[in-house]
Tab-separated table of C-alpha atoms in Angstrom:
chain	number	residue	atom	x	y	z
A	1	MET	CA	0.010	0.008	-0.006
A	2	ALA	CA	2.754	2.435	0.942
A	3	LYS	CA	4.642	1.570	-2.235
A	4	ASP	CA	1.527	2.298	-4.322
A	5	LYS	CA	1.219	5.750	-2.708
A	6	LYS	CA	4.908	6.465	-3.347
A	7	ASP	CA	4.525	5.442	-6.983
A	8	MET	CA	1.366	7.448	-7.312
A	9	PHE	CA	3.017	10.622	-5.876
A	10	ALA	CA	6.162	10.088	-7.991
A	11	SER	CA	3.976	9.794	-11.071
A	12	LEU	CA	2.067	12.917	-10.100
A	13	LYS	CA	5.257	14.835	-9.488
A	14	ALA	CA	6.718	13.784	-12.836
A	15	ASN	CA	3.512	14.772	-14.583
A	16	VAL	CA	3.454	18.218	-12.968
A	17	LEU	CA	7.073	18.873	-13.729
A	18	ASN	CA	6.699	17.781	-17.360
A	19	ASN	CA	3.550	19.842	-17.965
A	20	SER	CA	4.669	23.270	-16.851
A	21	SER	CA	2.242	25.880	-18.132
A	22	GLU	CA	2.971	29.540	-18.799
A	23	THR	CA	1.132	32.185	-16.817
A	24	PRO	CA	-0.735	34.432	-19.242
A	25	GLN	CA	0.415	38.054	-19.343
A	26	GLN	CA	-2.080	40.886	-19.099
A	27	VAL	CA	-1.993	43.444	-21.856
A	28	VAL	CA	-2.327	47.011	-20.662
A	29	ILE	CA	-3.916	49.418	-23.144
A	30	PRO	CA	-3.815	53.132	-22.205
A	31	VAL	CA	-7.053	55.041	-22.313
A	32	LYS	CA	-7.119	57.844	-24.883
A	33	GLY	CA	-8.390	61.241	-23.796
A	34	LYS	CA	-10.106	62.268	-20.627
A	35	LEU	CA	-12.525	59.869	-19.038
A	36	LYS	CA	-14.690	62.449	-17.354
A	37	SER	CA	-15.093	66.147	-17.401
A	38	GLU	CA	-14.074	68.008	-14.334
A	39	GLU	CA	-16.257	66.613	-11.588
A	40	THR	CA	-16.047	66.617	-7.810
A	41	PRO	CA	-17.643	63.917	-5.646
A	42	PHE	CA	-20.310	65.250	-3.345
A	43	THR	CA	-22.316	63.555	-0.608
A	44	LEU	CA	-25.808	64.739	0.161
A	45	TYR	CA	-28.203	63.649	2.888
A	46	ILE	CA	-31.855	63.982	1.897
A	47	PRO	CA	-35.085	62.510	3.261
A	48	THR	CA	-35.666	58.882	2.152
A	49	SER	CA	-39.101	59.764	0.732
A	50	THR	CA	-37.501	62.472	-1.467
A	51	LEU	CA	-34.907	60.051	-2.718
A	52	LYS	CA	-37.587	57.499	-3.614
A	53	ARG	CA	-39.510	60.138	-5.565
A	54	LEU	CA	-36.346	61.216	-7.399
A	55	LYS	CA	-35.546	57.613	-8.321
A	56	ILE	CA	-39.037	57.050	-9.690
A	57	LEU	CA	-38.841	60.334	-11.687
A	58	ALA	CA	-35.426	59.358	-13.094
A	59	ALA	CA	-36.631	55.932	-14.126
A	60	THR	CA	-39.787	57.405	-15.663
A	61	GLU	CA	-37.702	59.884	-17.721
A	62	GLY	CA	-35.086	57.253	-18.611
A	63	LYS	CA	-32.301	59.187	-16.914
A	64	SER	CA	-29.812	58.465	-14.227
A	65	LEU	CA	-30.258	60.052	-10.787
A	66	LYS	CA	-27.020	61.987	-11.452
A	67	GLN	CA	-28.403	63.405	-14.724
A	68	LEU	CA	-31.676	64.391	-13.091
A	69	ILE	CA	-30.008	66.210	-10.220
A	70	ASN	CA	-27.460	67.978	-12.428
A	71	GLU	CA	-30.234	69.147	-14.789
A	72	ALA	CA	-32.246	70.456	-11.836
A	73	ILE	CA	-29.225	72.398	-10.547
A	74	GLU	CA	-28.481	73.842	-13.991
A	75	GLU	CA	-32.148	74.881	-14.410
A	76	LYS	CA	-32.176	76.519	-10.983
A	77	TYR	CA	-28.943	78.484	-11.514
A	78	LYS	CA	-29.108	79.403	-15.223
A	79	THR	CA	-26.817	82.284	-16.100
């Protein structure tokens, strides 16, 4: 029994050593141009009910919450 295990492990070791595989190399492609316009992250605390209404409105209009809020700010402070 012990001899069978030794033979089995020797066979496994030989198989692993003979079948060395290459690790694939990742290709890095630089991004062309700016990803985003100048933006600054901003955290805002609003009532949960207001957020729910905004999410429903954004979904109804097919816009993101970010788009909806930015449009509202632009509309309010037109120059």
